[in-house]
C-alpha cells in the first residue's frame, strides 16, 4: 500500500515569559527584549501534527484525523491551553518556554501516543509570521 | 470629492486573565472557565483600524496608511504589545480585560489622535475565530 | 455602557445540489451549470455570527463567545454538519439550498435563541472567495 | 422575499507609482516615500465585490456569483491585471493611482453593469494588511 | 543551473461518503462517524502541486505555473470539481474516497503528464485544518 | 541538544517584467503572456526563511527570530521592497526576474549572513496561490 503523511492543525493559547534565571536581569533584557516582560505576554499557537504511515485499505486512512485530534487534545492541549507555560508546567520550571523548546515538549508528549503510523513532524506557529519545525532529534 | 474608508491591520500579543474581584472565586470560575486561570493566558491580537474621510485630490489618500500605522503604534501598540493587560495597564486595574473592553480602550486612545478623517470602526481579533467590532458608542 | 458587536466563526461541511424541480432539466443545467450535478457536490462552509449588545460591566462581555458557540452548535451546526442539505433537511425539500437561502435558514434558527443582545448579521462563506451577508429582512 | 448581500473575491496584480506631477520631487518623496519610486513597484490586489438585492425564489440567488465574476472580469480585471496603472490606464493619466482612487475607478466601471441588484460596496486589498472600502459616494 | 520546486494551488469542491461496502453498517458508523452519512457531505479542497526541476535559463522557469495550472485542470480538476467522488468517479467504485486515497488518485493522474521537471509532492487540504502530503510511493 | 528549524515570514512588494532580450518580441509574448507587459506589473511577495540548527540551552533559541528579521531586512528587503526588479537591481540586468531566479538571488544574499545555524530553505510566494521552494543547489 502507498504511504503518505496526514496532518491536523490544532489551536491553543498560553502566556509565557522568556527568562534565564541563571543570568542577570541585564542579560535577560538584552537577549529577550520585550519577550522578557516580567508580567508575561501571550500567544495564539497553531500546531500542525504530521503522522506518516501506510494507508489502511479497509478505511482509506493512515490514521483517522478525529482520533489524532483526540490524542493531541489529551496529550498536549489539555496541558497548554489557557495556561501560563512558566508557572503551570513543571517541564518549564528549568527550561525557557521558547517556541523551539515548546515544540520539543509537544513532541515528547505526543510521539509515544500515536496509535498508528509514526509522528513525522510538528510545525508550531507562535504567530502567523513565525514557526518552528521539529522532527524529533 | 468621494469619501471612503481606509483600513490598516496591526498586530500585538499580550497576556490577560478574566476575573471580577468583586465576585467569589466560584462565580469567576463558573463565568470565565479557563479564561479565569490564575496565572494568565495570552493571545496574538490583530487589530483593524478603519478611518473614514474624503479623498485628498493632492495625494489620493484619505490618510496615508503609513501615518496611520505610526499613530496606532504610538497610541496603542506600545502600551499593549508583549504586556500583561491586567498588571501592566492601569486602565484594567478595575476593568475586566475582555475583548470588548479592550476594544473600548483602544478606541479611546486612538479616536482623538487620527490626524485626518475620523475613526469609523475598529475590529479586534482575539483569535482567528472570534472578534469584536466597536464604533465608539 | 458602550455597546459593540461580538463575532464567532464556526465551521461545517455539507453536500448540496442547486436544482429547481418546477423547471426543465435544460433550464436547470443552463442556470446552475456544474452546481446542478445530479449526484451533488459539497463545500466547507465558514459562518461568522455577529451579536450586538451592551457590554455587561460584571463580565466585560456582550455575550460569552463560548456560550454563543454552544448555541450555534445546537441550533445550527448539528443540523448542517456532514449533511446533504437537499436530502437531510426538510426546510430544503422545496427551497433551493443556495448560500443565500442557507443564510436565511441559519438566521431563522439562530435569531430567537440568542440569550443576550440580538443577532445583528451572519456572514456565510461557501468558499474562501464567495460569501453572503444577511441581516434578517 | 428576503434581501441580502452576496460577495465575490477576485484577484489581479499591477504595478504603480504614487506621484503628483504638479508638485516638486521633494514634496513627492516626502509625501509618498518608497511608493514614489521612479521605476514603479507593485501589488497583488484582492477585490471583494458586494451586490445587494432580493433573493430570486426561482434560483435562490441574488445574482449568480459566476455571472458576477464574469462581469467583474470584463469590466475591471481585463483592464487592471498584469498592467501598470500609471502608464496603461488613461484614467490615471491625471490621477494618483492610490488604493482609494483605484477603488473609485473600479466602482465607476462596475456599478452600471451589475445585471441584478445593486453594487453595495467594494473592498479593495492592496496588501494583506491594508484595504479600502468604497460605497459609491 | 540551480534546481528548485515550484508550486501552484488549485481549488475544487466535491461530495463524498466514507463507506466500506465489505463491512457492516455498524462497523461503518463506528469507524467513520458522521463521514459515513448515507446522503453524502462535501468539502472545498485545496491542492498544492509541487514540481521539481532545473531552472531553464531561457525563461527563468522550472515550469510556467500557467502551463502547470492547465495540466492540473485537464488531468484532475475536470474530473473532481462539482462532483460526487463515490458516484461520478469509477476509480472510487471500490475504493474509499478518503483524503489519502484521493491524493493517490490525483498523483496517478498528474505524475505522467508533467511536461518539464517531475512531480515532487502534492498537498491536499480537505479542510483548512487537515491535509495529506503524498510523494508517490 | 535537539535541533530544529525556525522560520520567519517577511513581506515585500515589487514590480517586474518577464522578458528575454535575446529572443524576439513574438517569442516573449508567446512564452510569458501578460507577464511580458512592456510597462511592468507587480506583486506582494511573502518570503519564509528557514534556519536549521541546534537549540541553544542558554536562550532556548536556534536563532532569535528578531535577529533573523533584521538580517533579512538588511540583506534582502532593503534591496527589493517597493522596487522594480528589472530596473533597480543590477543582478537582473541579464537575468529574468522570475520567482525561481528571485529565490536564488535571495538565497545568495542571505545564506552567508545567517549568524547561527544555517539557511535550510526559502519559500517565496509570488501570489497566495503560487510559490517556489529553494534549498541552495
Short mmCIF file of N, CA, C and O in Angstrom, two decimals, chain A residues 18 20 23 27 31-32 35 96 98 100-101 104 121 123 125 128-134 137, chain F residues 2-11 46 48 50 55 58-65 121:
data_model
loop_
_atom_site.label_atom_id
_atom_site.label_comp_id
_atom_site.label_asym_id
_atom_site.label_seq_id
_atom_site.Cartn_x
_atom_site.Cartn_y
_atom_site.Cartn_z
N UNK A 18 10.11 34.76 28.44
CA UNK A 18 11.43 34.22 28.17
C UNK A 18 12.41 34.83 29.17
O UNK A 18 12.61 36.04 29.19
N UNK A 20 16.05 33.58 31.58
CA UNK A 20 17.02 32.60 32.06
C UNK A 20 17.46 33.01 33.45
O UNK A 20 18.22 33.98 33.61
N UNK A 23 21.05 33.89 34.60
CA UNK A 23 21.75 35.06 34.08
C UNK A 23 21.17 36.35 34.67
O UNK A 23 20.09 36.35 35.26
N UNK A 27 21.32 40.90 31.15
CA UNK A 27 21.49 39.91 30.07
C UNK A 27 20.12 39.50 29.54
O UNK A 27 19.92 39.41 28.32
N UNK A 31 18.88 40.10 25.81
CA UNK A 31 18.71 38.91 24.98
C UNK A 31 17.27 38.75 24.52
O UNK A 31 17.01 38.41 23.36
N UNK A 32 16.31 38.97 25.40
CA UNK A 32 14.92 38.64 25.09
C UNK A 32 14.04 39.87 24.82
O UNK A 32 12.90 39.71 24.38
N UNK A 35 10.08 40.17 25.11
CA UNK A 35 9.66 38.81 25.50
C UNK A 35 10.06 38.50 26.93
O UNK A 35 9.65 37.47 27.48
N UNK A 96 13.54 27.35 29.24
CA UNK A 96 12.94 28.57 28.70
C UNK A 96 11.83 28.17 27.73
O UNK A 96 12.07 27.37 26.83
N UNK A 98 10.61 28.89 25.00
CA UNK A 98 10.69 29.38 23.61
C UNK A 98 9.86 28.45 22.73
O UNK A 98 9.49 27.35 23.13
N UNK A 100 10.92 26.88 20.24
CA UNK A 100 11.75 25.70 19.99
C UNK A 100 11.56 24.66 21.12
O UNK A 100 11.29 23.49 20.86
N UNK A 101 11.73 25.11 22.38
CA UNK A 101 11.60 24.17 23.49
C UNK A 101 10.17 23.67 23.64
O UNK A 101 9.95 22.51 24.04
N UNK A 104 9.71 20.81 21.31
CA UNK A 104 10.32 19.58 21.83
C UNK A 104 9.41 18.94 22.89
O UNK A 104 9.18 17.72 22.89
N UNK A 121 6.56 14.95 11.98
CA UNK A 121 6.98 16.34 12.14
C UNK A 121 5.90 17.10 12.86
O UNK A 121 4.72 16.80 12.71
N UNK A 123 4.82 21.25 13.29
CA UNK A 123 5.06 22.66 12.98
C UNK A 123 4.26 23.46 13.99
O UNK A 123 3.04 23.32 14.08
N UNK A 125 3.28 27.18 15.23
CA UNK A 125 3.22 28.60 14.89
C UNK A 125 3.05 29.40 16.18
O UNK A 125 2.05 29.23 16.88
N UNK A 128 1.27 34.30 13.30
CA UNK A 128 1.09 33.96 11.88
C UNK A 128 2.36 34.17 11.05
O UNK A 128 2.38 33.82 9.87
N UNK A 129 3.42 34.73 11.62
CA UNK A 129 4.63 35.02 10.86
C UNK A 129 5.88 34.33 11.38
O UNK A 129 6.97 34.57 10.86
N UNK A 130 5.79 33.52 12.45
CA UNK A 130 6.97 32.71 12.78
C UNK A 130 6.58 31.37 13.37
O UNK A 130 5.60 31.27 14.09
N UNK A 131 7.36 30.37 13.00
CA UNK A 131 7.05 29.00 13.40
C UNK A 131 8.31 28.17 13.50
O UNK A 131 9.39 28.59 13.05
N UNK A 132 8.14 27.00 14.11
CA UNK A 132 9.25 26.05 14.29
C UNK A 132 8.83 24.70 13.76
O UNK A 132 7.70 24.26 13.99
N UNK A 133 9.73 24.04 13.04
CA UNK A 133 9.54 22.64 12.61
C UNK A 133 10.45 21.75 13.44
O UNK A 133 11.65 22.03 13.56
N UNK A 134 9.90 20.67 13.96
CA UNK A 134 10.72 19.74 14.75
C UNK A 134 10.37 18.32 14.33
O UNK A 134 9.20 17.98 14.17
N UNK A 137 14.73 15.04 16.72
CA UNK A 137 16.12 14.71 17.04
C UNK A 137 17.03 15.94 16.91
O UNK A 137 16.63 16.95 16.41
N UNK F 2 18.69 19.03 21.03
CA UNK F 2 17.89 18.80 19.81
C UNK F 2 18.10 19.94 18.81
O UNK F 2 18.41 21.06 19.19
N UNK F 3 17.95 19.62 17.54
CA UNK F 3 17.99 20.70 16.56
C UNK F 3 16.63 20.77 15.85
O UNK F 3 15.90 19.80 15.77
N UNK F 4 16.30 21.94 15.38
CA UNK F 4 15.03 22.13 14.69
C UNK F 4 15.19 23.26 13.67
O UNK F 4 16.28 23.80 13.47
N UNK F 5 14.09 23.58 13.02
CA UNK F 5 14.06 24.64 12.01
C UNK F 5 13.20 25.77 12.54
O UNK F 5 12.08 25.52 13.00
N UNK F 6 13.70 26.98 12.49
CA UNK F 6 12.86 28.14 12.80
C UNK F 6 12.58 28.87 11.50
O UNK F 6 13.39 28.84 10.57
N UNK F 7 11.42 29.52 11.45
CA UNK F 7 11.04 30.22 10.23
C UNK F 7 10.44 31.57 10.56
O UNK F 7 9.73 31.73 11.54
N UNK F 8 10.73 32.54 9.69
CA UNK F 8 10.18 33.88 9.81
C UNK F 8 9.63 34.28 8.46
O UNK F 8 10.32 34.11 7.44
N UNK F 9 8.41 34.77 8.44
CA UNK F 9 7.80 35.24 7.20
C UNK F 9 7.97 36.75 7.10
O UNK F 9 7.66 37.46 8.06
N UNK F 10 8.46 37.23 5.98
CA UNK F 10 8.59 38.68 5.75
C UNK F 10 7.91 39.04 4.44
O UNK F 10 7.64 38.18 3.60
N UNK F 11 7.63 40.31 4.29
CA UNK F 11 6.84 40.81 3.18
C UNK F 11 7.62 41.86 2.39
O UNK F 11 8.33 42.67 2.97
N UNK F 46 5.57 37.22 -0.32
CA UNK F 46 5.81 36.78 1.05
C UNK F 46 6.99 35.82 1.01
O UNK F 46 7.07 34.97 0.11
N UNK F 48 9.27 33.10 3.29
CA UNK F 48 9.51 32.32 4.50
C UNK F 48 10.97 31.90 4.52
O UNK F 48 11.43 31.21 3.60
N UNK F 50 13.84 29.78 6.39
CA UNK F 50 14.01 28.66 7.31
C UNK F 50 15.48 28.51 7.71
O UNK F 50 16.33 28.36 6.82
N UNK F 55 19.29 23.87 19.27
CA UNK F 55 18.71 24.81 20.23
C UNK F 55 19.79 25.18 21.25
O UNK F 55 20.41 24.30 21.85
N UNK F 58 21.01 28.08 26.57
CA UNK F 58 21.01 29.32 27.35
C UNK F 58 19.85 30.26 26.96
O UNK F 58 19.38 31.04 27.79
N UNK F 59 19.41 30.17 25.71
CA UNK F 59 18.34 31.08 25.25
C UNK F 59 17.07 30.33 24.85
O UNK F 59 16.00 30.93 24.75
N UNK F 60 17.19 29.02 24.59
CA UNK F 60 16.05 28.29 24.05
C UNK F 60 15.84 28.56 22.56
O UNK F 60 14.87 28.09 21.99
N UNK F 61 16.75 29.30 21.96
CA UNK F 61 16.63 29.69 20.55
C UNK F 61 17.58 28.88 19.66
O UNK F 61 18.72 28.60 20.06
N UNK F 62 17.16 28.55 18.44
CA UNK F 62 18.12 28.27 17.39
C UNK F 62 18.76 29.59 16.98
O UNK F 62 19.99 29.73 16.89
N UNK F 63 17.88 30.56 16.77
CA UNK F 63 18.31 31.91 16.41
C UNK F 63 17.10 32.80 16.72
O UNK F 63 15.98 32.46 16.35
N UNK F 64 17.33 33.88 17.42
CA UNK F 64 16.27 34.84 17.74
C UNK F 64 15.60 35.29 16.43
O UNK F 64 16.26 35.82 15.54
N UNK F 65 14.28 35.08 16.31
CA UNK F 65 13.62 35.49 15.06
C UNK F 65 13.65 37.00 14.86
O UNK F 65 13.53 37.48 13.74
N UNK F 121 16.12 26.54 3.88
CA UNK F 121 15.19 26.63 2.76
C UNK F 121 14.57 28.01 2.75
O UNK F 121 14.38 28.61 3.80
#
